[in-house]
mmCIF file of C-alpha atoms in Angstrom:
data_model
loop_
_atom_site.group_PDB
_atom_site.id
_atom_site.type_symbol
_atom_site.label_atom_id
_atom_site.label_comp_id
_atom_site.label_asym_id
_atom_site.label_seq_id
_atom_site.Cartn_x
_atom_site.Cartn_y
_atom_site.Cartn_z
ATOM 1 C CA UNK O 138 60.529 86.459 79.068
ATOM 2 C CA UNK O 139 63.272 87.973 81.150
ATOM 3 C CA UNK O 140 64.560 86.018 84.171
ATOM 4 C CA UNK O 141 66.945 88.246 86.178
ATOM 5 C CA UNK O 142 68.576 88.430 89.544
ATOM 6 C CA UNK O 143 68.019 90.804 92.459
ATOM 7 C CA UNK O 144 70.302 93.613 93.517
ATOM 8 C CA UNK O 145 71.802 93.438 96.944
ATOM 9 C CA UNK O 146 72.830 89.787 97.048
ATOM 10 C CA UNK O 147 76.349 88.872 98.041
ATOM 11 C CA UNK O 148 78.637 88.432 95.138
ATOM 12 C CA UNK O 149 81.047 85.634 94.949
ATOM 13 C CA UNK O 150 84.363 85.321 92.896
ATOM 14 C CA UNK O 151 82.912 82.276 91.053
ATOM 15 C CA UNK O 152 80.176 84.560 89.628
ATOM 16 C CA UNK O 153 82.889 86.503 87.788
ATOM 17 C CA UNK O 154 84.227 83.210 86.406
ATOM 18 C CA UNK O 155 80.879 82.105 85.309
ATOM 19 C CA UNK O 156 80.289 85.419 83.665
ATOM 20 C CA UNK O 157 83.320 85.207 81.582
ATOM 21 C CA UNK O 158 82.644 81.536 80.690
ATOM 22 C CA UNK O 159 79.114 82.413 79.728
ATOM 23 C CA UNK O 160 80.364 85.272 77.394
ATOM 24 C CA UNK O 161 82.932 82.920 75.760
ATOM 25 C CA UNK O 162 80.258 80.247 75.369
ATOM 26 C CA UNK O 163 77.949 82.760 73.620
ATOM 27 C CA UNK O 164 80.728 83.756 71.229
ATOM 28 C CA UNK O 165 81.760 80.187 70.480
ATOM 29 C CA UNK O 166 78.156 79.282 69.809
ATOM 30 C CA UNK O 167 77.716 82.184 67.425
ATOM 31 C CA UNK O 168 80.900 81.241 65.486
ATOM 32 C CA UNK O 169 79.684 77.618 65.356
ATOM 33 C CA UNK O 170 76.362 78.659 63.924
ATOM 34 C CA UNK O 171 78.171 80.723 61.249
ATOM 35 C CA UNK O 172 81.022 78.351 60.358
ATOM 36 C CA UNK O 173 79.462 74.783 60.596
ATOM 37 C CA UNK O 174 78.269 73.642 57.162
ATOM 38 C CA UNK O 175 74.522 73.267 56.820
ATOM 39 C CA UNK O 176 72.974 69.832 56.928
ATOM 40 C CA UNK O 177 71.513 68.152 53.869
ATOM 41 C CA UNK O 178 67.786 68.633 53.689
ATOM 42 C CA UNK O 179 67.777 71.391 56.228
ATOM 43 C CA UNK O 180 65.348 73.355 54.047
ATOM 44 C CA UNK O 181 62.697 70.633 54.699
ATOM 45 C CA UNK O 182 63.017 71.058 58.468
ATOM 46 C CA UNK O 183 61.810 74.607 58.751
ATOM 47 C CA UNK O 184 59.106 73.834 61.470
ATOM 48 C CA UNK O 185 60.283 75.429 64.677
ATOM 49 C CA UNK O 186 58.558 76.695 67.926
ATOM 50 C CA UNK O 187 56.937 80.024 67.771
ATOM 51 C CA UNK O 188 58.177 80.909 71.320
ATOM 52 C CA UNK O 189 60.875 79.786 73.619
ATOM 53 C CA UNK O 190 61.184 80.288 77.412
ATOM 54 C CA UNK O 191 63.938 82.997 77.299
ATOM 55 C CA UNK O 192 65.656 82.948 73.936
ATOM 56 C CA UNK O 193 64.013 85.053 71.137
ATOM 57 C CA UNK O 194 62.791 82.426 68.597
ATOM 58 C CA UNK O 195 63.830 82.884 65.024
ATOM 59 C CA UNK O 196 60.176 82.403 63.929
ATOM 60 C CA UNK O 197 58.400 85.518 62.611
ATOM 61 C CA UNK O 198 54.704 85.821 61.715
ATOM 62 C CA UNK O 199 53.358 85.450 58.236
ATOM 63 C CA UNK O 200 51.657 88.428 56.523
ATOM 64 C CA UNK O 201 48.392 89.305 58.269
ATOM 65 C CA UNK O 202 48.873 86.602 60.996
ATOM 66 C CA UNK O 203 48.310 87.376 64.567
ATOM 67 C CA UNK O 204 50.007 85.457 67.392
ATOM 68 C CA UNK O 205 48.955 85.703 70.937
ATOM 69 C CA UNK O 206 51.109 84.146 73.695
ATOM 70 C CA UNK O 207 50.891 84.029 77.534
ATOM 71 C CA UNK O 208 53.782 82.980 79.658
ATOM 72 C CA UNK O 209 54.030 82.823 83.462
ATOM 73 C CA UNK O 210 57.235 82.211 85.387
ATOM 74 C CA UNK O 211 57.990 81.719 89.032
ATOM 75 C CA UNK O 212 61.444 81.952 90.558
ATOM 76 C CA UNK O 213 62.738 80.940 93.891
ATOM 77 C CA UNK O 214 65.530 83.089 95.402
ATOM 78 C CA UNK O 215 67.231 82.524 98.784
ATOM 79 C CA UNK O 216 65.264 85.408 100.382
ATOM 80 C CA UNK O 217 62.545 86.135 97.821
ATOM 81 C CA UNK O 218 59.955 84.688 95.562
ATOM 82 C CA UNK O 219 59.279 86.336 92.152
ATOM 83 C CA UNK O 220 56.367 85.689 89.772
ATOM 84 C CA UNK O 221 55.890 87.234 86.391
ATOM 85 C CA UNK O 222 53.273 87.066 83.643
ATOM 86 C CA UNK O 223 53.893 88.295 80.106
ATOM 87 C CA UNK O 224 51.073 88.767 77.572
ATOM 88 C CA UNK O 225 52.505 89.318 74.027
ATOM 89 C CA UNK O 226 50.969 90.098 70.660
ATOM 90 C CA UNK O 227 52.852 89.636 67.365
ATOM 91 C CA UNK O 228 51.437 90.734 64.075
ATOM 92 C CA UNK O 229 52.900 90.051 60.632
ATOM 93 C CA UNK O 230 52.944 93.297 58.668
ATOM 94 C CA UNK O 231 54.550 91.342 55.846
ATOM 95 C CA UNK O 232 56.106 87.819 55.567
ATOM 96 C CA UNK O 233 59.377 89.253 56.895
ATOM 97 C CA UNK O 234 58.299 92.231 59.152
ATOM 98 C CA UNK O 235 56.342 91.885 62.332
ATOM 99 C CA UNK O 236 55.188 94.259 65.065
ATOM 100 C CA UNK O 237 55.301 93.285 68.759
ATOM 101 C CA UNK O 238 53.513 94.412 71.841
ATOM 102 C CA UNK O 239 54.543 92.909 75.207
ATOM 103 C CA UNK O 240 52.794 93.611 78.436
ATOM 104 C CA UNK O 241 54.481 92.247 81.613
ATOM 105 C CA UNK O 242 53.070 91.992 85.119
ATOM 106 C CA UNK O 243 55.269 91.141 88.143
ATOM 107 C CA UNK O 244 54.885 90.091 91.762
ATOM 108 C CA UNK O 245 57.723 90.246 94.243
ATOM 109 C CA UNK O 246 57.429 88.750 97.623
ATOM 110 C CA UNK O 247 60.576 89.257 99.787
ATOM 111 C CA UNK O 248 60.954 87.309 103.044
ATOM 112 C CA UNK O 249 61.797 90.372 104.996
ATOM 113 C CA UNK O 250 59.119 92.878 103.600
ATOM 114 C CA UNK O 251 55.571 92.930 102.224
ATOM 115 C CA UNK O 252 54.819 91.700 98.667
ATOM 116 C CA UNK O 253 54.550 94.205 95.849
ATOM 117 C CA UNK O 254 53.023 93.805 92.447
ATOM 118 C CA UNK O 255 52.225 95.824 89.360
ATOM 119 C CA UNK O 256 52.788 96.525 85.770
ATOM 120 C CA UNK O 257 56.340 96.439 84.478
ATOM 121 C CA UNK O 258 57.788 98.289 81.489
ATOM 122 C CA UNK O 259 55.581 97.744 78.437
ATOM 123 C CA UNK O 260 57.447 97.033 75.193
ATOM 124 C CA UNK O 261 56.742 98.044 71.503
ATOM 125 C CA UNK O 262 58.972 96.808 68.813
ATOM 126 C CA UNK O 263 59.585 95.449 65.336
ATOM 127 C CA UNK O 264 61.525 92.531 63.952
ATOM 128 C CA UNK O 265 62.690 91.999 60.328
ATOM 129 C CA UNK O 266 63.889 88.780 58.895
ATOM 130 C CA UNK O 267 67.054 89.668 57.024
ATOM 131 C CA UNK O 268 67.609 86.055 56.114
ATOM 132 C CA UNK O 269 64.390 84.075 56.185
ATOM 133 C CA UNK O 270 64.801 80.755 58.003
ATOM 134 C CA UNK O 271 61.866 79.304 56.001
ATOM 135 C CA UNK O 272 63.858 79.371 52.774
ATOM 136 C CA UNK O 273 67.372 78.651 53.868
ATOM 137 C CA UNK O 274 69.295 76.803 56.685
ATOM 138 C CA UNK O 275 70.772 80.039 58.045
ATOM 139 C CA UNK O 276 68.327 82.561 59.520
ATOM 140 C CA UNK O 277 68.924 86.178 60.763
ATOM 141 C CA UNK O 278 66.545 88.574 62.382
ATOM 142 C CA UNK O 279 67.231 92.153 63.436
ATOM 143 C CA UNK O 280 64.841 94.091 65.716
ATOM 144 C CA UNK O 281 64.322 97.191 67.737
ATOM 145 C CA UNK O 282 62.284 97.457 70.917
ATOM 146 C CA UNK O 283 61.144 100.743 72.706
ATOM 147 C CA UNK O 284 60.366 100.329 76.512
ATOM 148 C CA UNK O 285 57.647 102.573 77.945
ATOM 149 C CA UNK O 286 58.063 103.980 81.484
ATOM 150 C CA UNK O 287 55.102 102.046 82.889
ATOM 151 C CA UNK O 288 57.063 100.079 85.609
ATOM 152 C CA UNK O 289 58.514 101.095 89.007
ATOM 153 C CA UNK O 290 62.150 101.173 89.826
ATOM 154 C CA UNK O 291 61.514 101.585 93.494
ATOM 155 C CA UNK O 292 59.608 98.310 93.618
ATOM 156 C CA UNK O 293 62.048 96.509 91.308
ATOM 157 C CA UNK O 294 59.284 96.144 88.628
ATOM 158 C CA UNK O 295 61.023 97.377 85.572
ATOM 159 C CA UNK O 296 63.056 100.565 85.306
ATOM 160 C CA UNK O 297 60.153 103.098 84.931
ATOM 161 C CA UNK O 298 62.178 104.859 82.244
ATOM 162 C CA UNK O 299 62.191 104.988 78.468
ATOM 163 C CA UNK O 300 64.549 102.418 76.904
ATOM 164 C CA UNK O 301 65.814 101.265 73.537
ATOM 165 C CA UNK O 302 66.795 97.706 72.838
ATOM 166 C CA UNK O 303 68.301 96.505 69.608
ATOM 167 C CA UNK O 304 67.995 92.749 69.165
ATOM 168 C CA UNK O 305 69.826 90.117 67.126
ATOM 169 C CA UNK O 306 68.754 86.550 66.465
ATOM 170 C CA UNK O 307 70.622 83.886 64.539
ATOM 171 C CA UNK O 308 69.503 80.381 63.651
ATOM 172 C CA UNK O 309 71.111 77.494 61.904
ATOM 173 C CA UNK O 310 70.552 73.730 61.374
ATOM 174 C CA UNK O 311 73.399 71.605 62.728
ATOM 175 C CA UNK O 312 72.360 68.122 61.393
ATOM 176 C CA UNK O 313 69.015 67.217 62.950
ATOM 177 C CA UNK O 314 69.519 69.875 65.712
ATOM 178 C CA UNK O 315 68.523 73.665 65.295
ATOM 179 C CA UNK O 316 70.786 76.136 67.121
ATOM 180 C CA UNK O 317 69.681 79.626 67.919
ATOM 181 C CA UNK O 318 71.588 82.531 69.441
ATOM 182 C CA UNK O 319 70.041 85.901 70.511
ATOM 183 C CA UNK O 320 71.645 88.985 71.774
ATOM 184 C CA UNK O 321 70.246 92.241 72.924
ATOM 185 C CA UNK O 322 71.486 95.574 74.472
ATOM 186 C CA UNK O 323 69.043 97.497 76.441
ATOM 187 C CA UNK O 324 69.702 101.168 77.147
ATOM 188 C CA UNK O 325 67.337 102.603 79.835
ATOM 189 C CA UNK O 326 67.061 106.077 81.280
ATOM 190 C CA UNK O 327 66.740 107.823 77.918
ATOM 191 C CA UNK O 328 65.420 111.352 78.177
ATOM 192 C CA UNK O 329 64.761 110.888 81.967
ATOM 193 C CA UNK O 330 66.285 112.090 85.191
ATOM 194 C CA UNK O 331 67.742 108.645 86.069
ATOM 195 C CA UNK O 332 71.214 107.815 84.997
ATOM 196 C CA UNK O 333 71.472 105.786 81.874
ATOM 197 C CA UNK O 334 72.036 102.140 82.391
ATOM 198 C CA UNK O 335 72.988 99.275 80.157
ATOM 199 C CA UNK O 336 71.738 95.716 80.181
ATOM 200 C CA UNK O 337 73.027 92.865 78.036
ATOM 201 C CA UNK O 338 71.260 89.651 77.305
ATOM 202 C CA UNK O 339 72.822 86.668 75.491
ATOM 203 C CA UNK O 340 71.059 83.369 75.085
ATOM 204 C CA UNK O 341 71.790 80.129 73.295
ATOM 205 C CA UNK O 342 69.312 77.461 72.496
ATOM 206 C CA UNK O 343 69.549 73.999 71.003
ATOM 207 C CA UNK O 344 66.377 72.329 69.695
ATOM 208 C CA UNK O 345 65.741 68.719 68.677
ATOM 209 C CA UNK O 346 62.343 68.124 66.832
ATOM 210 C CA UNK O 347 60.623 64.828 67.520
ATOM 211 C CA UNK O 348 57.198 64.463 65.934
ATOM 212 C CA UNK O 349 55.109 67.153 67.530
ATOM 213 C CA UNK O 350 57.590 67.821 70.296
ATOM 214 C CA UNK O 351 60.726 69.955 70.579
ATOM 215 C CA UNK O 352 63.350 68.866 73.196
ATOM 216 C CA UNK O 353 65.147 72.171 73.991
ATOM 217 C CA UNK O 354 68.008 73.325 76.129
ATOM 218 C CA UNK O 355 68.772 76.951 76.725
ATOM 219 C CA UNK O 356 71.543 78.919 78.284
ATOM 220 C CA UNK O 357 70.362 82.295 79.304
ATOM 221 C CA UNK O 358 72.692 85.107 80.614
ATOM 222 C CA UNK O 359 71.995 88.654 81.613
ATOM 223 C CA UNK O 360 74.535 91.315 82.712
ATOM 224 C CA UNK O 361 73.508 94.449 84.441
ATOM 225 C CA UNK O 362 75.679 96.863 86.579
ATOM 226 C CA UNK O 363 78.518 94.291 86.595
ATOM 227 C CA UNK O 364 76.199 91.672 88.004
ATOM 228 C CA UNK O 365 75.569 88.603 85.974
ATOM 229 C CA UNK O 366 72.790 86.084 86.158
ATOM 230 C CA UNK O 367 72.992 82.868 84.190
ATOM 231 C CA UNK O 368 70.564 79.922 83.922
ATOM 232 C CA UNK O 369 70.587 76.474 82.480
ATOM 233 C CA UNK O 370 67.018 75.731 81.187
ATOM 234 C CA UNK O 371 65.813 72.406 80.043
ATOM 235 C CA UNK O 372 62.473 72.737 78.374
ATOM 236 C CA UNK O 373 59.786 70.910 76.414
ATOM 237 C CA UNK O 374 57.654 72.453 73.621
ATOM 238 C CA UNK O 375 54.623 70.619 72.355
ATOM 239 C CA UNK O 376 52.736 71.608 69.164
ATOM 240 C CA UNK O 377 49.482 69.541 69.279
ATOM 241 C CA UNK O 378 47.897 71.453 66.466
ATOM 242 C CA UNK O 379 48.641 73.863 63.562
ATOM 243 C CA UNK O 380 47.688 76.940 65.598
ATOM 244 C CA UNK O 381 48.397 75.834 69.170
ATOM 245 C CA UNK O 382 51.687 75.467 71.030
ATOM 246 C CA UNK O 383 52.449 74.641 74.783
ATOM 247 C CA UNK O 384 55.703 75.185 76.685
ATOM 248 C CA UNK O 385 57.143 74.062 79.914
ATOM 249 C CA UNK O 386 60.720 74.961 81.233
ATOM 250 C CA UNK O 387 62.610 74.567 84.457
ATOM 251 C CA UNK O 388 65.344 77.299 84.872
ATOM 252 C CA UNK O 389 68.266 76.419 87.206
ATOM 253 C CA UNK O 390 70.458 79.300 88.403
ATOM 254 C CA UNK O 391 74.260 79.061 87.914
ATOM 255 C CA UNK O 392 75.401 82.295 89.627
ATOM 256 C CA UNK O 393 74.754 83.703 93.041
ATOM 257 C CA UNK O 394 72.579 86.575 91.616
ATOM 258 C CA UNK O 395 70.333 84.129 89.872
ATOM 259 C CA UNK O 396 67.394 82.253 91.389
ATOM 260 C CA UNK O 397 67.960 78.864 92.816
ATOM 261 C CA UNK O 398 65.324 77.311 90.502
ATOM 262 C CA UNK O 399 61.967 78.112 88.927
ATOM 263 C CA UNK O 400 59.340 77.111 86.388
ATOM 264 C CA UNK O 401 58.033 78.736 83.284
ATOM 265 C CA UNK O 402 54.834 77.747 81.421
ATOM 266 C CA UNK O 403 53.390 79.167 78.292
ATOM 267 C CA UNK O 404 50.721 78.882 75.511
ATOM 268 C CA UNK O 405 50.636 80.280 72.096
ATOM 269 C CA UNK O 406 47.763 80.679 69.730
ATOM 270 C CA UNK O 407 47.884 81.825 66.089
ATOM 271 C CA UNK O 408 45.130 83.414 63.956
ATOM 272 C CA UNK O 409 45.867 83.455 60.141
ATOM 273 C CA UNK O 410 44.571 86.012 57.805
ATOM 274 C CA UNK O 411 43.251 88.345 60.464
ATOM 275 C CA UNK O 412 41.974 91.009 57.994
ATOM 276 C CA UNK O 413 41.761 88.904 54.974
ATOM 277 C CA UNK O 414 44.673 90.544 53.131
ATOM 278 C CA UNK O 415 47.294 87.979 53.819
ATOM 279 C CA UNK O 416 47.807 84.545 52.355
ATOM 280 C CA UNK O 417 48.205 81.152 53.999
ATOM 281 C CA UNK O 418 51.858 80.317 53.247
ATOM 282 C CA UNK O 419 51.651 77.091 55.325
ATOM 283 C CA UNK O 420 49.107 75.617 52.827
ATOM 284 C CA UNK O 421 50.529 73.685 49.854
ATOM 285 C CA UNK O 422 50.595 75.656 46.473
ATOM 286 C CA UNK O 423 47.712 75.140 44.105
ATOM 287 C CA UNK O 424 44.045 76.010 43.845
ATOM 288 C CA UNK O 425 41.971 75.239 46.967
ATOM 289 C CA UNK O 426 40.057 71.989 46.860
ATOM 290 C CA UNK O 427 36.280 72.533 46.704
ATOM 291 C CA UNK O 428 34.200 69.597 47.978
ATOM 292 C CA UNK O 429 30.910 69.239 46.112
ATOM 293 C CA UNK O 430 29.605 65.822 47.010
ATOM 294 C CA UNK O 431 26.203 66.054 45.263
ATOM 295 C CA UNK O 432 27.600 67.557 42.082
ATOM 296 C CA UNK O 433 30.387 64.998 42.071
ATOM 297 C CA UNK O 434 27.958 62.074 42.481
ATOM 298 C CA UNK O 435 25.777 63.428 39.547
ATOM 299 C CA UNK O 436 28.800 63.686 37.407
ATOM 300 C CA UNK O 437 29.929 60.179 38.151
ATOM 301 C CA UNK O 438 26.325 58.834 37.406
ATOM 302 C CA UNK O 439 26.264 60.694 34.112
ATOM 303 C CA UNK O 440 29.577 59.296 33.062
ATOM 304 C CA UNK O 441 28.526 55.666 34.044
ATOM 305 C CA UNK O 442 25.276 56.098 32.144
ATOM 306 C CA UNK O 443 26.981 57.310 28.948
ATOM 307 C CA UNK O 444 29.435 54.455 29.156
ATOM 308 C CA UNK O 445 26.728 51.880 29.437
ATOM 309 C CA UNK O 446 24.852 53.088 26.295
ATOM 310 C CA UNK O 447 27.950 53.757 24.180
ATOM 311 C CA UNK O 448 28.086 51.491 21.060
ATOM 312 C CA UNK O 449 31.415 49.569 20.922
ATOM 313 C CA UNK O 450 33.368 50.156 17.669
ATOM 314 C CA UNK O 451 33.276 47.260 15.145
ATOM 315 C CA UNK O 452 36.552 45.519 14.843
ATOM 316 C CA UNK O 453 38.089 45.043 11.484
ATOM 317 C CA UNK O 454 36.913 41.716 10.101
ATOM 318 C CA UNK O 455 39.357 39.182 8.698
ATOM 319 C CA UNK O 456 38.821 37.748 5.095
ATOM 320 C CA UNK O 457 37.669 34.439 6.539
ATOM 321 C CA UNK O 458 35.138 36.234 8.723
ATOM 322 C CA UNK O 459 33.807 38.372 5.972
ATOM 323 C CA UNK O 460 33.277 35.374 3.793
ATOM 324 C CA UNK O 461 31.381 33.590 6.651
ATOM 325 C CA UNK O 462 29.113 36.522 7.170
ATOM 326 C CA UNK O 463 30.772 38.439 9.897
ATOM 327 C CA UNK O 464 32.675 38.070 13.116
ATOM 328 C CA UNK O 465 32.648 34.825 15.147
ATOM 329 C CA UNK O 466 30.063 36.198 17.509
ATOM 330 C CA UNK O 467 27.894 37.999 14.931
ATOM 331 C CA UNK O 468 24.169 36.901 14.601
ATOM 332 C CA UNK O 469 23.718 34.500 11.544
ATOM 333 C CA UNK O 470 27.454 33.554 11.302
ATOM 334 C CA UNK O 471 28.565 29.938 10.947
ATOM 335 C CA UNK O 472 30.045 29.905 14.407
ATOM 336 C CA UNK O 473 26.960 31.338 15.880
ATOM 337 C CA UNK O 474 24.629 28.827 14.283
ATOM 338 C CA UNK O 475 26.934 25.943 15.207
ATOM 339 C CA UNK O 476 26.855 27.108 18.886
ATOM 340 C CA UNK O 477 23.133 27.464 18.750
ATOM 341 C CA UNK O 478 22.536 23.886 17.232
ATOM 342 C CA UNK O 479 22.157 21.016 19.651
#
C-alpha cells in the first residue's frame, strides 16, 4: 500500500534534511543487511508475515497457491482526509515466481472542496525469488510492475498513465530480528501525452516474531517531484491460523508533505493447491497419514488374538530336570507333585 503526500503543501527546510537523512538511513540499512553475519539457526526461523503495511514483504507464494489480501488505510492531513482500499491477488506460478494483481480504490475529502472518489491505477506484475528466504538467511526478490491508466490525475487518484516499476526486496535475519529493505522506481507517463515522471520508494522494516505475533516497525519514504514524504510506522501482525493473517499499523508523518497520522488495517487469506497441480511445501515430508479407525481396530484385535493362542516355546531343560521328568512346572514332575500334596 502506498501512503503519499499531497502536492501544494508548504515546504519547509527541515523536509530536505529529513529527506537526506531518510536516504542515508535506507543505504545504511541495506549495507547492514548485507554485511552483518547471519544468526545461528536462522534457517529455522523462516516464518514471516505475508504482507506488511507498506514495505514489500520478502514472502512469495508457493506453487499453485493463491493469496488474497485486503487493506484499508485512512490518513489525516492538515486540510484533507484520504482513504484508500487495496485489493490484491498473488498467485504462485512456481515456488519462486509469482504473479500479482492490485486494484486500489481511493477517496479524497479536502476541507475546501467536495470529496472525490474512484479507481486508481491498477497494477499487474511479477516477482521472482533470486535468493529464496525459506532456504537461507539472506533473501532477495526482484520484480516488475506495470501500471494501467485506470486512475485520474486531475482528482489525484493515481496518474492515469501507463507506468513501469522495477522493485527490489532484501531480507536478512539479524539475531532474532528479521530486517527487510525494499526499493522501487516508478516511471509514469510512458507512451502518453503527459510528461514522464519519476517516483522513488524506499522502505525499511524490522520484525520481531513472538509466538503467533510479529512486532514490526517500518520506515517508509517516497520522493516525487522533489517532494518527500516519510513515515514512522509501528505495527502488529497476528497469524492466528495457517492460512489467515491480520495486520494493524499506525503511520506517523515525519515531513510536512506527509499526513499527520493515520491507521492501516488488513486481512490476508491463503488458498493452497488452487488447481491441484502444486504441492503443500508447508507440510512435513513423508507420505500422508491415512486414518482408518475401524481397520486399525480390527488389526489390533487380530494381533492380540494370535498372541493369546500362540504356544510358548519350550525352554531347554537342565540335566536334573530331564531326570525328574521335565521342568519344575511340568505336570507329573517331582516339584509339581510335591506342591500338589497336602
